[in-house]
Amino acid sequence: MQILVRLGMGVSSDLVPANASNTEGFYEHIDTIDIHQELFSCLGGSVTLPLPANWLDTDCAREARAKLDQILKKILAEQPGIVGIKDPRISTFLPLWLRLFNSLNVVPKFILAVREPACVVSSFVRHYNNSADRVELVWLLRMLDALEYTAGDCFIAHYEDWFSNSFLNAKNLLCYTGLNKNFGGDLSEVLADTIKGNLSHVRPDEYAIQNPIVAKLYSALQNCRGDDFDREELMFVVKECRRSIEGFKDWYLASYQSKAKLQNIENLLTQVKNEKNQLQKFHAELKEENRLMRKENQRLQGLAGEIEKLSLAIRHFEKY
């Protein structure tokens, strides 16, 4: 995304700020990330599970689409030229984005950034203390979703190529995106300023991929670069990998059922806690009313005593 922006691609002004782990910035839209996370939560899904069937027709998806519609319109209004949106979760929700693009007459082009999965795992384990098995599965699902939903009609950019053949990679990206029509800068200068050797700091031999489906898909992707590759062969592998995952469908459906039951229990627990809080509040109010009533009774008793004294005085006065 840094290179694409330097080549003239417009991005939103509402991006995730840079931090110590990424001083150059993430180039990801803040609100888009939040909407995707909310959609995951609303669907009861997980980044390590395929989404539930018919999720596109849920109220959750309709609400997310309405929010994304406003965001995309704002970005297009801000940036009159070619614009780009980056978020790793887009691949999961591509069917929703495709409907959105169609409604706004936007013709998208997809760039799939691929990195050696062993490096991805090593990086995530080191920086975020994630489970290696979990990272492998997330990598697999996002790659499969991206390739399946685009039918392989995308530009595949390998991370490692930026350190071995960056000029050709960037030149092909210029043509694929259409940015070449307006770019008049020095491509070599852009690459020299952006691609630094220390960015290739994780070696794939630090970790060995355990999931054979991950290894199979990455092996196929290694033969695919840019937008000129054997799509039929790649999509054959994608379908094989998807079928392998579908073979465990009962497992992840059981996981969704368990998550739904857990959610129901959590909802009931929340309801009980709310009712308990209301009862405690009512008890406190009742206790305060009792205190006030006792105080009022004491005042009335005192008043009755005064009346009794006054009555005695009157009777004593009447004798004389």
GROMACS .gro file of C-alpha atoms in nm:
model
  320
    1MET     CA    1   0.000   0.000   0.000
    2GLN     CA    2   0.292   0.235   0.067
    3ILE     CA    3   0.416   0.180  -0.286
    4LEU     CA    4   0.070   0.217  -0.439
    5VAL     CA    5   0.018   0.546  -0.257
    6ARG     CA    6   0.357   0.668  -0.379
    7LEU     CA    7   0.248   0.569  -0.730
    8GLY     CA    8  -0.061   0.790  -0.704
    9MET     CA    9  -0.333   0.577  -0.547
   10GLY     CA   10  -0.568   0.767  -0.318
   11VAL     CA   11  -0.658   0.640   0.029
   12SER     CA   12  -0.895   0.749   0.302
   13SER     CA   13  -0.791   1.015   0.551
   14ASP     CA   14  -0.927   0.799   0.837
   15LEU     CA   15  -0.648   0.545   0.865
   16VAL     CA   16  -0.514   0.347   1.159
   17PRO     CA   17  -0.221   0.552   1.294
   18ALA     CA   18   0.133   0.420   1.291
   19ASN     CA   19   0.276   0.267   1.606
   20ALA     CA   20   0.599   0.117   1.736
   21SER     CA   21   0.541  -0.213   1.553
   22ASN     CA   22   0.467  -0.038   1.221
   23THR     CA   23   0.620   0.307   1.206
   24GLU     CA   24   0.521   0.356   0.840
   25GLY     CA   25   0.152   0.302   0.912
   26PHE     CA   26  -0.096   0.025   0.836
   27TYR     CA   27  -0.293   0.203   0.560
   28GLU     CA   28  -0.610   0.043   0.695
   29HIS     CA   29  -0.938   0.231   0.739
   30ILE     CA   30  -1.032   0.257   1.108
   31ASP     CA   31  -1.409   0.234   1.071
   32THR     CA   32  -1.387  -0.051   0.819
   33ILE     CA   33  -1.193  -0.260   1.070
   34ASP     CA   34  -1.452  -0.190   1.339
   35ILE     CA   35  -1.742  -0.280   1.108
   36HIS     CA   36  -1.580  -0.608   1.007
   37GLN     CA   37  -1.512  -0.700   1.370
   38GLU     CA   38  -1.870  -0.613   1.466
   39LEU     CA   39  -1.997  -0.828   1.179
   40PHE     CA   40  -1.787  -1.124   1.294
   41SER     CA   41  -1.929  -1.084   1.643
   42CYS     CA   42  -2.288  -1.039   1.523
   43LEU     CA   43  -2.270  -1.351   1.307
   44GLY     CA   44  -2.122  -1.548   1.595
   45GLY     CA   45  -1.830  -1.623   1.368
   46SER     CA   46  -1.456  -1.652   1.407
   47VAL     CA   47  -1.155  -1.573   1.189
   48THR     CA   48  -1.064  -1.943   1.207
   49LEU     CA   49  -1.403  -2.070   1.084
   50PRO     CA   50  -1.589  -2.040   0.753
   51LEU     CA   51  -1.882  -1.801   0.785
   52PRO     CA   52  -2.229  -1.945   0.851
   53ALA     CA   53  -2.445  -2.028   0.552
   54ASN     CA   54  -2.669  -1.747   0.422
   55TRP     CA   55  -2.481  -1.488   0.630
   56LEU     CA   56  -2.526  -1.235   0.348
   57ASP     CA   57  -2.902  -1.233   0.406
   58THR     CA   58  -2.882  -1.159   0.778
   59ASP     CA   59  -2.968  -0.830   0.949
   60CYS     CA   60  -2.604  -0.820   1.061
   61ALA     CA   61  -2.482  -0.812   0.700
   62ARG     CA   62  -2.743  -0.555   0.595
   63GLU     CA   63  -2.643  -0.325   0.878
   64ALA     CA   64  -2.273  -0.364   0.795
   65ARG     CA   65  -2.340  -0.296   0.426
   66ALA     CA   66  -2.523   0.028   0.509
   67LYS     CA   67  -2.225   0.148   0.714
   68LEU     CA   68  -1.970   0.044   0.451
   69ASP     CA   69  -2.178   0.218   0.185
   70GLN     CA   70  -2.135   0.550   0.365
   71ILE     CA   71  -1.762   0.492   0.410
   72LEU     CA   72  -1.703   0.403   0.046
   73LYS     CA   73  -1.905   0.703  -0.074
   74LYS     CA   74  -1.699   0.931   0.150
   75ILE     CA   75  -1.368   0.788   0.021
   76LEU     CA   76  -1.479   0.822  -0.342
   77ALA     CA   77  -1.583   1.182  -0.276
   78GLU     CA   78  -1.250   1.262  -0.109
   79GLN     CA   79  -1.039   1.095  -0.378
   80PRO     CA   80  -1.159   1.160  -0.734
   81GLY     CA   81  -0.897   0.934  -0.893
   82ILE     CA   82  -0.808   0.569  -0.838
   83VAL     CA   83  -0.854   0.477  -0.474
   84GLY     CA   84  -0.747   0.178  -0.268
   85ILE     CA   85  -0.884   0.010   0.045
   86LYS     CA   86  -0.679  -0.233   0.251
   87ASP     CA   87  -0.805  -0.461   0.524
   88PRO     CA   88  -0.711  -0.830   0.567
   89ARG     CA   89  -1.072  -0.903   0.661
   90ILE     CA   90  -1.207  -0.785   0.324
   91SER     CA   91  -1.129  -1.126   0.174
   92THR     CA   92  -1.371  -1.290   0.419
   93PHE     CA   93  -1.650  -1.045   0.344
   94LEU     CA   94  -1.587  -1.003  -0.031
   95PRO     CA   95  -1.942  -1.113  -0.129
   96LEU     CA   96  -2.075  -0.820   0.073
   97TRP     CA   97  -1.826  -0.579  -0.083
   98LEU     CA   98  -1.907  -0.703  -0.432
   99ARG     CA   99  -2.275  -0.621  -0.380
  100LEU     CA  100  -2.171  -0.280  -0.253
  101PHE     CA  101  -1.945  -0.217  -0.553
  102ASN     CA  102  -2.223  -0.316  -0.791
  103SER     CA  103  -2.473  -0.082  -0.627
  104LEU     CA  104  -2.231   0.210  -0.663
  105ASN     CA  105  -2.118   0.117  -1.018
  106VAL     CA  106  -1.762   0.069  -0.896
  107VAL     CA  107  -1.541  -0.167  -1.097
  108PRO     CA  108  -1.290  -0.309  -0.849
  109LYS     CA  109  -0.949  -0.459  -0.909
  110PHE     CA  110  -0.810  -0.693  -0.648
  111ILE     CA  111  -0.452  -0.721  -0.532
  112LEU     CA  112  -0.376  -1.028  -0.323
  113ALA     CA  113  -0.066  -0.980  -0.109
  114VAL     CA  114   0.095  -1.318  -0.043
  115ARG     CA  115   0.371  -1.388   0.204
  116GLU     CA  116   0.540  -1.719   0.281
  117PRO     CA  117   0.305  -1.865   0.547
  118ALA     CA  118   0.590  -1.982   0.769
  119CYS     CA  119   0.712  -1.623   0.788
  120VAL     CA  120   0.360  -1.504   0.868
  121VAL     CA  121   0.332  -1.755   1.151
  122SER     CA  122   0.673  -1.667   1.293
  123SER     CA  123   0.590  -1.297   1.282
  124PHE     CA  124   0.250  -1.332   1.450
  125VAL     CA  125   0.382  -1.565   1.718
  126ARG     CA  126   0.666  -1.325   1.792
  127HIS     CA  127   0.468  -0.999   1.792
  128TYR     CA  128   0.122  -1.106   1.908
  129ASN     CA  129   0.184  -1.436   2.087
  130ASN     CA  130  -0.073  -1.608   1.864
  131SER     CA  131  -0.101  -1.985   1.836
  132ALA     CA  132   0.089  -2.110   1.531
  133ASP     CA  133  -0.194  -2.347   1.436
  134ARG     CA  134  -0.442  -2.059   1.454
  135VAL     CA  135  -0.229  -1.833   1.231
  136GLU     CA  136  -0.192  -2.111   0.973
  137LEU     CA  137  -0.569  -2.155   0.959
  138VAL     CA  138  -0.635  -1.781   0.931
  139TRP     CA  139  -0.380  -1.755   0.647
  140LEU     CA  140  -0.546  -2.048   0.469
  141LEU     CA  141  -0.904  -1.923   0.499
  142ARG     CA  142  -0.823  -1.569   0.390
  143MET     CA  143  -0.628  -1.687   0.087
  144LEU     CA  144  -0.902  -1.930  -0.013
  145ASP     CA  145  -1.175  -1.669   0.032
  146ALA     CA  146  -0.984  -1.408  -0.167
  147LEU     CA  147  -0.915  -1.645  -0.456
  148GLU     CA  148  -1.256  -1.812  -0.456
  149TYR     CA  149  -1.463  -1.492  -0.439
  150THR     CA  150  -1.258  -1.323  -0.713
  151ALA     CA  151  -1.240  -1.646  -0.918
  152GLY     CA  152  -0.865  -1.585  -0.931
  153ASP     CA  153  -0.918  -1.259  -1.121
  154CYS     CA  154  -0.663  -1.064  -0.924
  155PHE     CA  155  -0.304  -0.944  -0.914
  156ILE     CA  156  -0.091  -1.168  -0.693
  157ALA     CA  157   0.194  -0.979  -0.529
  158HIS     CA  158   0.444  -1.189  -0.335
  159TYR     CA  159   0.605  -1.007  -0.044
  160GLU     CA  160   0.942  -1.169  -0.113
  161ASP     CA  161   0.945  -1.034  -0.470
  162TRP     CA  162   0.977  -0.677  -0.340
  163PHE     CA  163   1.332  -0.765  -0.233
  164SER     CA  164   1.432  -0.957  -0.544
  165ASN     CA  165   1.243  -0.809  -0.840
  166SER     CA  166   1.077  -0.493  -0.710
  167PHE     CA  167   1.099  -0.287  -1.030
  168LEU     CA  168   0.910  -0.540  -1.244
  169ASN     CA  169   0.659  -0.594  -0.965
  170ALA     CA  170   0.587  -0.222  -0.935
  171LYS     CA  171   0.577  -0.170  -1.311
  172ASN     CA  172   0.320  -0.448  -1.350
  173LEU     CA  173   0.116  -0.300  -1.065
  174LEU     CA  174   0.116   0.037  -1.237
  175CYS     CA  175  -0.033  -0.118  -1.549
  176TYR     CA  176  -0.279  -0.342  -1.364
  177THR     CA  177  -0.425  -0.062  -1.155
  178GLY     CA  178  -0.423   0.200  -1.430
  179LEU     CA  179  -0.200   0.428  -1.221
  180ASN     CA  180   0.050   0.431  -1.508
  181LYS     CA  181  -0.176   0.679  -1.692
  182ASN     CA  182  -0.095   0.955  -1.445
  183PHE     CA  183   0.230   0.850  -1.279
  184GLY     CA  184   0.517   1.069  -1.392
  185GLY     CA  185   0.770   1.009  -1.116
  186ASP     CA  186   1.083   0.801  -1.093
  187LEU     CA  187   0.983   0.441  -1.019
  188SER     CA  188   1.332   0.346  -0.901
  189GLU     CA  189   1.333   0.637  -0.656
  190VAL     CA  190   0.995   0.536  -0.516
  191LEU     CA  191   1.115   0.181  -0.460
  192ALA     CA  192   1.444   0.291  -0.304
  193ASP     CA  193   1.260   0.513  -0.056
  194THR     CA  194   1.001   0.249   0.033
  195ILE     CA  195   1.165  -0.093   0.024
  196LYS     CA  196   1.420  -0.133   0.300
  197GLY     CA  197   1.626  -0.445   0.362
  198ASN     CA  198   1.530  -0.469   0.728
  199LEU     CA  199   1.169  -0.539   0.628
  200SER     CA  200   1.270  -0.889   0.522
  201HIS     CA  201   1.373  -0.990   0.873
  202VAL     CA  202   1.186  -1.319   0.922
  203ARG     CA  203   1.328  -1.634   0.770
  204PRO     CA  204   1.089  -1.912   0.661
  205ASP     CA  205   1.317  -2.179   0.812
  206GLU     CA  206   1.234  -2.048   1.161
  207TYR     CA  207   0.909  -2.243   1.144
  208ALA     CA  208   0.780  -2.544   0.949
  209ILE     CA  209   0.421  -2.537   0.826
  210GLN     CA  210   0.216  -2.814   0.989
  211ASN     CA  211  -0.110  -2.795   0.793
  212PRO     CA  212  -0.068  -2.984   0.461
  213ILE     CA  213  -0.348  -2.784   0.298
  214VAL     CA  214  -0.160  -2.461   0.372
  215ALA     CA  215   0.155  -2.606   0.217
  216LYS     CA  216  -0.042  -2.722  -0.088
  217LEU     CA  217  -0.203  -2.386  -0.153
  218TYR     CA  218   0.119  -2.191  -0.106
  219SER     CA  219   0.299  -2.428  -0.343
  220ALA     CA  220   0.039  -2.344  -0.610
  221LEU     CA  221   0.064  -1.971  -0.537
  222GLN     CA  222   0.439  -1.975  -0.587
  223ASN     CA  223   0.371  -2.038  -0.956
  224CYS     CA  224   0.139  -1.736  -0.977
  225ARG     CA  225   0.259  -1.378  -1.001
  226GLY     CA  226   0.101  -1.060  -1.125
  227ASP     CA  227  -0.217  -1.109  -1.327
  228ASP     CA  228  -0.069  -1.338  -1.592
  229PHE     CA  229  -0.076  -1.693  -1.456
  230ASP     CA  230  -0.262  -2.019  -1.506
  231ARG     CA  231  -0.589  -1.936  -1.329
  232GLU     CA  232  -0.747  -2.267  -1.416
  233GLU     CA  233  -0.468  -2.460  -1.247
  234LEU     CA  234  -0.468  -2.233  -0.941
  235MET     CA  235  -0.846  -2.249  -0.900
  236PHE     CA  236  -0.832  -2.628  -0.928
  237VAL     CA  237  -0.605  -2.631  -0.623
  238VAL     CA  238  -0.829  -2.378  -0.447
  239LYS     CA  239  -1.132  -2.603  -0.497
  240GLU     CA  240  -0.938  -2.905  -0.373
  241CYS     CA  241  -0.835  -2.717  -0.059
  242ARG     CA  242  -1.192  -2.598  -0.003
  243ARG     CA  243  -1.323  -2.952  -0.039
  244SER     CA  244  -1.070  -3.066   0.220
  245ILE     CA  245  -1.203  -2.807   0.464
  246GLU     CA  246  -1.564  -2.899   0.383
  247GLY     CA  247  -1.478  -3.254   0.487
  248PHE     CA  248  -1.464  -3.121   0.843
  249LYS     CA  249  -1.791  -2.931   0.810
  250ASP     CA  250  -1.957  -3.120   1.095
  251TRP     CA  251  -1.677  -3.003   1.322
  252TYR     CA  252  -1.710  -2.635   1.250
  253LEU     CA  253  -2.091  -2.654   1.247
  254ALA     CA  254  -2.067  -2.810   1.594
  255SER     CA  255  -1.838  -2.523   1.689
  256TYR     CA  256  -2.099  -2.271   1.573
  257GLN     CA  257  -2.368  -2.455   1.770
  258SER     CA  258  -2.147  -2.449   2.078
  259LYS     CA  259  -2.076  -2.080   2.029
  260ALA     CA  260  -2.450  -2.014   1.991
  261LYS     CA  261  -2.527  -2.205   2.312
  262LEU     CA  262  -2.248  -2.020   2.491
  263GLN     CA  263  -2.386  -1.692   2.362
  264ASN     CA  264  -2.731  -1.782   2.489
  265ILE     CA  265  -2.585  -1.867   2.829
  266GLU     CA  266  -2.393  -1.540   2.834
  267ASN     CA  267  -2.712  -1.353   2.739
  268LEU     CA  268  -2.902  -1.526   3.020
  269LEU     CA  269  -2.619  -1.449   3.259
  270THR     CA  270  -2.628  -1.085   3.153
  271GLN     CA  271  -3.006  -1.082   3.201
  272VAL     CA  272  -2.970  -1.236   3.549
  273LYS     CA  273  -2.701  -0.982   3.639
  274ASN     CA  274  -2.925  -0.699   3.521
  275GLU     CA  275  -3.216  -0.836   3.720
  276LYS     CA  276  -2.989  -0.877   4.023
  277ASN     CA  277  -2.875  -0.516   3.986
  278GLN     CA  278  -3.237  -0.404   3.961
  279LEU     CA  279  -3.325  -0.607   4.270
  280GLN     CA  280  -3.031  -0.459   4.457
  281LYS     CA  281  -3.139  -0.113   4.351
  282PHE     CA  282  -3.498  -0.189   4.456
  283HIS     CA  283  -3.371  -0.328   4.788
  284ALA     CA  284  -3.166  -0.013   4.845
  285GLU     CA  285  -3.468   0.203   4.763
  286LEU     CA  286  -3.689  -0.008   4.992
  287LYS     CA  287  -3.430   0.015   5.269
  288GLU     CA  288  -3.421   0.392   5.231
  289GLU     CA  289  -3.802   0.409   5.237
  290ASN     CA  290  -3.805   0.199   5.555
  291ARG     CA  291  -3.549   0.431   5.710
  292LEU     CA  292  -3.761   0.733   5.621
  293MET     CA  293  -4.074   0.558   5.751
  294ARG     CA  294  -3.901   0.481   6.082
  295LYS     CA  295  -3.790   0.840   6.106
  296GLU     CA  296  -4.145   0.956   6.029
  297ASN     CA  297  -4.283   0.714   6.289
  298GLN     CA  298  -4.042   0.855   6.546
  299ARG     CA  299  -4.155   1.205   6.456
  300LEU     CA  300  -4.521   1.102   6.483
  301GLN     CA  301  -4.457   0.932   6.816
  302GLY     CA  302  -4.291   1.246   6.941
  303LEU     CA  303  -4.582   1.451   6.816
  304ALA     CA  304  -4.827   1.211   6.986
  305GLY     CA  305  -4.639   1.258   7.310
  306GLU     CA  306  -4.664   1.633   7.280
  307ILE     CA  307  -5.037   1.602   7.208
  308GLU     CA  308  -5.079   1.379   7.512
  309LYS     CA  309  -4.900   1.634   7.730
  310LEU     CA  310  -5.114   1.912   7.588
  311SER     CA  311  -5.429   1.704   7.650
  312LEU     CA  312  -5.330   1.649   8.013
  313ALA     CA  313  -5.265   2.020   8.055
  314ILE     CA  314  -5.607   2.103   7.911
  315ARG     CA  315  -5.784   1.859   8.141
  316HIS     CA  316  -5.590   1.997   8.439
  317PHE     CA  317  -5.691   2.349   8.337
  318GLU     CA  318  -6.059   2.248   8.306
  319LYS     CA  319  -6.067   2.134   8.673
  320TYR     CA  320  -6.002   2.485   8.779
   0.00000   0.00000   0.00000
